[in-house]
């Protein structure tokens, strides 16, 4: 497993931070990353998806190819259908061929899925069903979502500068359990004859324990603080969640554990976000809180994510949506996808030096004043998706 190393604040790093003096003890890997750098040849499945997905994936692919040539490894890309594009082509959101290709690859890079066109489809024919299905099919239960306010973009945050400056949070979200997958679920009729809809928030001890261990490992390599977010004052599933996270804490005496109800956590993220280092929470709370945290940084278009499991390839994707309103207009911000490619190199392939090259290139591009519309401010240079990608490539090319 790759060590997450401290990086000066002025540079972009997805590696996280580490508290001074907190020496980590050797432990088994928290998840099955693939540190196979000696292979020097890798198969990458690309899932461009819908909306702006094809635009941003194309840019990230170029960055991956260039960094591979500079670092001396080969990436072989295979593009597959998923989401609305797959629905239009073959009638299902996740074709069997796509899942098979993903499972056989070393890592998967996803663009975005969904769009207004498919909003009225039945549930099993919605693009989002394909996303849930590939996560389950790959067994990627841990979603890592960094939210870091870069000095270059602190003025883009909706929060006051003194509140946003220096924020560096990692949200660890459980990805394959909870209310999104729990059964029973569906529609029915109550005793008054009214139509009802119902879902089940369900977690087993093993599901909680494994995500808790991932979060403790991540926190250990950052600031040594972990906040577990739940709703244990109301929900039985959260009561079990808190009980198990507290129990797992005994395995990590060097990590400070705290608990917070989700409604308070949502408030504290905008009131005093710097109090958080690493957050662990369930599927639905993580979905919401990570999007909230993203806006502290100034734009959801800046944030990558990694989804990993106990074995097999990881799934790497920006957390923004498909943005169909700007699709095909060269307005998308590709940096979240480029940074997702950096996470792919770090966590998926174990090539940290290549990941750092991409991170440094993004930092240099921002230092040079280039901005897409979502992060633009007066005095900077407004560019589109393609131009932003070209500037990142220039920065990569200029590296020794």
PDB file of C-alpha atoms in Angstrom, residues 29-215:
ATOM      1  CA  UNK A  29      -3.340  -3.065   3.614  1.00  0.00           C
ATOM      2  CA  UNK A  30      -6.702  -1.435   4.207  1.00  0.00           C
ATOM      3  CA  UNK A  31      -7.874  -2.266   0.697  1.00  0.00           C
ATOM      4  CA  UNK A  32      -6.443  -4.099  -2.268  1.00  0.00           C
ATOM      5  CA  UNK A  33      -4.659  -1.347  -4.167  1.00  0.00           C
ATOM      6  CA  UNK A  34      -2.509  -2.662  -6.979  1.00  0.00           C
ATOM      7  CA  UNK A  35       1.109  -1.658  -6.313  1.00  0.00           C
ATOM      8  CA  UNK A  36       2.317  -3.420  -9.448  1.00  0.00           C
ATOM      9  CA  UNK A  37       4.585  -0.741 -10.861  1.00  0.00           C
ATOM     10  CA  UNK A  38       7.089  -3.361 -11.974  1.00  0.00           C
ATOM     11  CA  UNK A  39       4.643  -4.579 -14.619  1.00  0.00           C
ATOM     12  CA  UNK A  40       5.046  -1.315 -16.615  1.00  0.00           C
ATOM     13  CA  UNK A  41       2.049  -2.156 -18.797  1.00  0.00           C
ATOM     14  CA  UNK A  42      -1.568  -1.727 -17.725  1.00  0.00           C
ATOM     15  CA  UNK A  43      -5.071  -2.114 -19.111  1.00  0.00           C
ATOM     16  CA  UNK A  44      -7.384   0.816 -18.397  1.00  0.00           C
ATOM     17  CA  UNK A  45     -11.116   0.699 -19.074  1.00  0.00           C
ATOM     18  CA  UNK A  46     -12.553   4.095 -20.004  1.00  0.00           C
ATOM     19  CA  UNK A  47     -16.248   4.751 -19.368  1.00  0.00           C
ATOM     20  CA  UNK A  48     -16.911   8.219 -20.858  1.00  0.00           C
ATOM     21  CA  UNK A  49     -20.646   7.956 -20.194  1.00  0.00           C
ATOM     22  CA  UNK A  50     -22.961  10.881 -20.835  1.00  0.00           C
ATOM     23  CA  UNK A  51     -23.079  14.660 -20.992  1.00  0.00           C
ATOM     24  CA  UNK A  52     -19.656  16.180 -20.433  1.00  0.00           C
ATOM     25  CA  UNK A  53     -18.215  12.746 -19.620  1.00  0.00           C
ATOM     26  CA  UNK A  54     -16.679  12.096 -23.057  1.00  0.00           C
ATOM     27  CA  UNK A  55     -15.074  15.574 -23.103  1.00  0.00           C
ATOM     28  CA  UNK A  56     -13.371  15.320 -19.720  1.00  0.00           C
ATOM     29  CA  UNK A  57     -12.334  11.680 -20.132  1.00  0.00           C
ATOM     30  CA  UNK A  58     -10.650  12.493 -23.440  1.00  0.00           C
ATOM     31  CA  UNK A  59      -8.556  15.158 -21.717  1.00  0.00           C
ATOM     32  CA  UNK A  60      -7.653  12.853 -18.814  1.00  0.00           C
ATOM     33  CA  UNK A  61      -6.703  10.088 -21.239  1.00  0.00           C
ATOM     34  CA  UNK A  62      -4.202  12.412 -22.929  1.00  0.00           C
ATOM     35  CA  UNK A  63      -2.696  13.300 -19.552  1.00  0.00           C
ATOM     36  CA  UNK A  64      -2.372   9.630 -18.630  1.00  0.00           C
ATOM     37  CA  UNK A  65      -0.719   8.790 -21.941  1.00  0.00           C
ATOM     38  CA  UNK A  66       1.793  11.613 -21.617  1.00  0.00           C
ATOM     39  CA  UNK A  67       2.726  10.836 -18.019  1.00  0.00           C
ATOM     40  CA  UNK A  68       3.132   7.190 -18.983  1.00  0.00           C
ATOM     41  CA  UNK A  69       5.628   8.096 -21.698  1.00  0.00           C
ATOM     42  CA  UNK A  70       7.568  10.295 -19.263  1.00  0.00           C
ATOM     43  CA  UNK A  71       7.612   7.634 -16.529  1.00  0.00           C
ATOM     44  CA  UNK A  72       8.306   4.705 -18.840  1.00  0.00           C
ATOM     45  CA  UNK A  73       5.127   2.651 -18.601  1.00  0.00           C
ATOM     46  CA  UNK A  74       2.433   1.805 -21.124  1.00  0.00           C
ATOM     47  CA  UNK A  75      -1.303   2.254 -20.725  1.00  0.00           C
ATOM     48  CA  UNK A  76      -3.654   0.344 -23.026  1.00  0.00           C
ATOM     49  CA  UNK A  77      -7.101   1.914 -23.158  1.00  0.00           C
ATOM     50  CA  UNK A  78     -10.417   0.242 -23.918  1.00  0.00           C
ATOM     51  CA  UNK A  79     -13.511   2.422 -24.182  1.00  0.00           C
ATOM     52  CA  UNK A  80     -16.850   0.871 -23.182  1.00  0.00           C
ATOM     53  CA  UNK A  81     -20.474   1.969 -23.023  1.00  0.00           C
ATOM     54  CA  UNK A  82     -22.251   2.829 -19.792  1.00  0.00           C
ATOM     55  CA  UNK A  83     -25.181   4.921 -18.588  1.00  0.00           C
ATOM     56  CA  UNK A  84     -27.431   6.705 -21.030  1.00  0.00           C
ATOM     57  CA  UNK A  85     -25.055   6.040 -23.916  1.00  0.00           C
ATOM     58  CA  UNK A  86     -25.419   2.308 -23.253  1.00  0.00           C
ATOM     59  CA  UNK A  87     -29.190   2.617 -22.945  1.00  0.00           C
ATOM     60  CA  UNK A  88     -29.391   4.265 -26.340  1.00  0.00           C
ATOM     61  CA  UNK A  89     -27.055   1.750 -27.955  1.00  0.00           C
ATOM     62  CA  UNK A  90     -28.048  -1.590 -26.413  1.00  0.00           C
ATOM     63  CA  UNK A  91     -31.008  -0.909 -24.110  1.00  0.00           C
ATOM     64  CA  UNK A  92     -29.375  -1.417 -20.682  1.00  0.00           C
ATOM     65  CA  UNK A  93     -27.339   1.000 -18.515  1.00  0.00           C
ATOM     66  CA  UNK A  94     -24.539  -1.485 -17.805  1.00  0.00           C
ATOM     67  CA  UNK A  95     -23.949  -4.057 -20.561  1.00  0.00           C
ATOM     68  CA  UNK A  96     -22.436  -7.385 -19.509  1.00  0.00           C
ATOM     69  CA  UNK A  97     -19.517  -6.689 -21.829  1.00  0.00           C
ATOM     70  CA  UNK A  98     -18.748  -3.439 -20.000  1.00  0.00           C
ATOM     71  CA  UNK A  99     -18.705  -5.065 -16.572  1.00  0.00           C
ATOM     72  CA  UNK A 100     -16.552  -7.922 -17.876  1.00  0.00           C
ATOM     73  CA  UNK A 101     -14.047  -5.499 -19.405  1.00  0.00           C
ATOM     74  CA  UNK A 102     -13.934  -3.463 -16.198  1.00  0.00           C
ATOM     75  CA  UNK A 103     -13.298  -6.535 -14.057  1.00  0.00           C
ATOM     76  CA  UNK A 104     -10.496  -7.678 -16.376  1.00  0.00           C
ATOM     77  CA  UNK A 105      -8.695  -4.309 -16.335  1.00  0.00           C
ATOM     78  CA  UNK A 106      -6.175  -2.847 -13.923  1.00  0.00           C
ATOM     79  CA  UNK A 107      -8.271   0.266 -13.263  1.00  0.00           C
ATOM     80  CA  UNK A 108     -11.378   2.051 -14.527  1.00  0.00           C
ATOM     81  CA  UNK A 109     -11.793   5.760 -15.289  1.00  0.00           C
ATOM     82  CA  UNK A 110     -15.394   6.978 -15.429  1.00  0.00           C
ATOM     83  CA  UNK A 111     -16.590  10.329 -16.775  1.00  0.00           C
ATOM     84  CA  UNK A 112     -20.209  10.949 -15.803  1.00  0.00           C
ATOM     85  CA  UNK A 113     -23.600   9.347 -16.357  1.00  0.00           C
ATOM     86  CA  UNK A 114     -27.168  10.556 -16.581  1.00  0.00           C
ATOM     87  CA  UNK A 115     -29.158  13.314 -18.236  1.00  0.00           C
ATOM     88  CA  UNK A 116     -32.624  14.764 -18.655  1.00  0.00           C
ATOM     89  CA  UNK A 117     -33.296  12.471 -21.592  1.00  0.00           C
ATOM     90  CA  UNK A 118     -33.574   9.411 -19.356  1.00  0.00           C
ATOM     91  CA  UNK A 119     -35.161  10.977 -16.263  1.00  0.00           C
ATOM     92  CA  UNK A 120     -38.564   9.413 -16.900  1.00  0.00           C
ATOM     93  CA  UNK A 121     -37.270   5.897 -17.557  1.00  0.00           C
ATOM     94  CA  UNK A 122     -38.233   3.085 -15.231  1.00  0.00           C
ATOM     95  CA  UNK A 123     -35.732   2.588 -12.435  1.00  0.00           C
ATOM     96  CA  UNK A 124     -33.956  -0.393 -13.999  1.00  0.00           C
ATOM     97  CA  UNK A 125     -33.535   1.638 -17.191  1.00  0.00           C
ATOM     98  CA  UNK A 126     -32.049   4.745 -15.589  1.00  0.00           C
ATOM     99  CA  UNK A 127     -28.354   5.548 -16.173  1.00  0.00           C
ATOM    100  CA  UNK A 128     -27.812   5.787 -12.417  1.00  0.00           C
ATOM    101  CA  UNK A 129     -28.751   2.120 -12.053  1.00  0.00           C
ATOM    102  CA  UNK A 130     -25.694   1.305 -14.150  1.00  0.00           C
ATOM    103  CA  UNK A 131     -23.480   3.232 -11.735  1.00  0.00           C
ATOM    104  CA  UNK A 132     -24.839   1.403  -8.700  1.00  0.00           C
ATOM    105  CA  UNK A 133     -24.495  -1.891 -10.555  1.00  0.00           C
ATOM    106  CA  UNK A 134     -20.859  -1.418 -11.532  1.00  0.00           C
ATOM    107  CA  UNK A 135     -19.926  -0.444  -7.982  1.00  0.00           C
ATOM    108  CA  UNK A 136     -21.575  -3.609  -6.712  1.00  0.00           C
ATOM    109  CA  UNK A 137     -20.145  -5.706  -9.549  1.00  0.00           C
ATOM    110  CA  UNK A 138     -16.614  -4.547  -8.802  1.00  0.00           C
ATOM    111  CA  UNK A 139     -17.034  -4.848  -5.046  1.00  0.00           C
ATOM    112  CA  UNK A 140     -15.738  -1.322  -4.455  1.00  0.00           C
ATOM    113  CA  UNK A 141     -17.112  -0.531  -1.014  1.00  0.00           C
ATOM    114  CA  UNK A 142     -14.882   2.392   0.020  1.00  0.00           C
ATOM    115  CA  UNK A 143     -15.223   5.777  -1.659  1.00  0.00           C
ATOM    116  CA  UNK A 144     -12.462   8.311  -0.935  1.00  0.00           C
ATOM    117  CA  UNK A 145     -13.407  11.910  -1.689  1.00  0.00           C
ATOM    118  CA  UNK A 146     -10.856  14.632  -0.896  1.00  0.00           C
ATOM    119  CA  UNK A 147     -12.021  18.226  -0.490  1.00  0.00           C
ATOM    120  CA  UNK A 148      -9.044  20.581  -0.375  1.00  0.00           C
ATOM    121  CA  UNK A 149      -9.188  24.362  -0.731  1.00  0.00           C
ATOM    122  CA  UNK A 150      -6.252  25.342  -2.919  1.00  0.00           C
ATOM    123  CA  UNK A 151      -4.635  28.735  -2.295  1.00  0.00           C
ATOM    124  CA  UNK A 152      -5.172  29.604  -5.967  1.00  0.00           C
ATOM    125  CA  UNK A 153      -8.933  29.057  -5.649  1.00  0.00           C
ATOM    126  CA  UNK A 154      -9.743  30.188  -2.113  1.00  0.00           C
ATOM    127  CA  UNK A 155     -11.605  33.227  -3.471  1.00  0.00           C
ATOM    128  CA  UNK A 156     -13.864  30.909  -5.482  1.00  0.00           C
ATOM    129  CA  UNK A 157     -15.283  29.406  -2.299  1.00  0.00           C
ATOM    130  CA  UNK A 158     -18.736  30.562  -1.252  1.00  0.00           C
ATOM    131  CA  UNK A 159     -17.419  30.808   2.319  1.00  0.00           C
ATOM    132  CA  UNK A 160     -15.421  33.694   3.759  1.00  0.00           C
ATOM    133  CA  UNK A 161     -11.730  33.436   3.007  1.00  0.00           C
ATOM    134  CA  UNK A 162     -10.793  33.032   6.663  1.00  0.00           C
ATOM    135  CA  UNK A 163     -13.233  30.106   6.952  1.00  0.00           C
ATOM    136  CA  UNK A 164     -12.260  28.324   3.732  1.00  0.00           C
ATOM    137  CA  UNK A 165      -8.513  28.870   3.699  1.00  0.00           C
ATOM    138  CA  UNK A 166      -6.577  25.751   4.663  1.00  0.00           C
ATOM    139  CA  UNK A 167      -9.495  23.318   4.528  1.00  0.00           C
ATOM    140  CA  UNK A 168      -8.286  19.781   3.787  1.00  0.00           C
ATOM    141  CA  UNK A 169     -10.904  17.081   4.346  1.00  0.00           C
ATOM    142  CA  UNK A 170     -11.153  13.460   3.258  1.00  0.00           C
ATOM    143  CA  UNK A 171     -14.635  11.947   3.218  1.00  0.00           C
ATOM    144  CA  UNK A 172     -14.643   8.147   3.400  1.00  0.00           C
ATOM    145  CA  UNK A 173     -18.058   6.981   2.243  1.00  0.00           C
ATOM    146  CA  UNK A 174     -19.411   3.448   2.451  1.00  0.00           C
ATOM    147  CA  UNK A 175     -20.496   2.734  -1.093  1.00  0.00           C
ATOM    148  CA  UNK A 176     -22.273  -0.596  -1.516  1.00  0.00           C
ATOM    149  CA  UNK A 177     -24.620  -0.861   1.466  1.00  0.00           C
ATOM    150  CA  UNK A 178     -27.259   1.172   3.242  1.00  0.00           C
ATOM    151  CA  UNK A 179     -30.486   2.576   1.911  1.00  0.00           C
ATOM    152  CA  UNK A 180     -29.384   2.577  -1.735  1.00  0.00           C
ATOM    153  CA  UNK A 181     -29.129  -1.214  -1.717  1.00  0.00           C
ATOM    154  CA  UNK A 182     -31.209  -2.347   1.271  1.00  0.00           C
ATOM    155  CA  UNK A 183     -34.264  -4.545   0.861  1.00  0.00           C
ATOM    156  CA  UNK A 184     -37.215  -4.569   1.082  1.00  0.00           C
ATOM    157  CA  UNK A 185     -37.796  -1.578  -1.152  1.00  0.00           C
ATOM    158  CA  UNK A 186     -40.483  -0.581  -3.592  1.00  0.00           C
ATOM    159  CA  UNK A 187     -44.020   0.712  -3.791  1.00  0.00           C
ATOM    160  CA  UNK A 188     -47.179  -0.440  -2.107  1.00  0.00           C
ATOM    161  CA  UNK A 189     -50.422   0.598  -0.445  1.00  0.00           C
ATOM    162  CA  UNK A 190     -50.990   1.366   3.219  1.00  0.00           C
ATOM    163  CA  UNK A 191     -54.031   0.461   5.326  1.00  0.00           C
ATOM    164  CA  UNK A 192     -55.721   3.669   4.199  1.00  0.00           C
ATOM    165  CA  UNK A 193     -55.377   2.714   0.562  1.00  0.00           C
ATOM    166  CA  UNK A 194     -52.724   5.348  -0.113  1.00  0.00           C
ATOM    167  CA  UNK A 195     -49.792   4.626  -2.380  1.00  0.00           C
ATOM    168  CA  UNK A 196     -46.501   4.462  -0.491  1.00  0.00           C
ATOM    169  CA  UNK A 197     -42.829   4.188  -1.365  1.00  0.00           C
ATOM    170  CA  UNK A 198     -40.351   2.535   0.990  1.00  0.00           C
ATOM    171  CA  UNK A 199     -36.641   1.823   1.338  1.00  0.00           C
ATOM    172  CA  UNK A 200     -34.517   0.054   3.934  1.00  0.00           C
ATOM    173  CA  UNK A 201     -31.393   1.377   5.638  1.00  0.00           C
ATOM    174  CA  UNK A 202     -29.529  -1.845   6.354  1.00  0.00           C
ATOM    175  CA  UNK A 203     -25.954  -2.499   7.498  1.00  0.00           C
ATOM    176  CA  UNK A 204     -24.245  -5.681   8.661  1.00  0.00           C
ATOM    177  CA  UNK A 205     -21.397  -5.674  11.167  1.00  0.00           C
ATOM    178  CA  UNK A 206     -18.912  -6.811   8.504  1.00  0.00           C
ATOM    179  CA  UNK A 207     -19.831  -3.899   6.216  1.00  0.00           C
ATOM    180  CA  UNK A 208     -19.349  -1.350   8.988  1.00  0.00           C
ATOM    181  CA  UNK A 209     -16.127  -2.891  10.269  1.00  0.00           C
ATOM    182  CA  UNK A 210     -14.386  -2.908   6.894  1.00  0.00           C
ATOM    183  CA  UNK A 211     -15.224   0.719   6.027  1.00  0.00           C
ATOM    184  CA  UNK A 212     -14.247   1.792   9.545  1.00  0.00           C
ATOM    185  CA  UNK A 213     -10.822   0.196   9.146  1.00  0.00           C
ATOM    186  CA  UNK A 214     -10.312   1.959   5.823  1.00  0.00           C
ATOM    187  CA  UNK A 215     -11.216   5.285   7.442  1.00  0.00           C
TER     188      UNK A 215
END
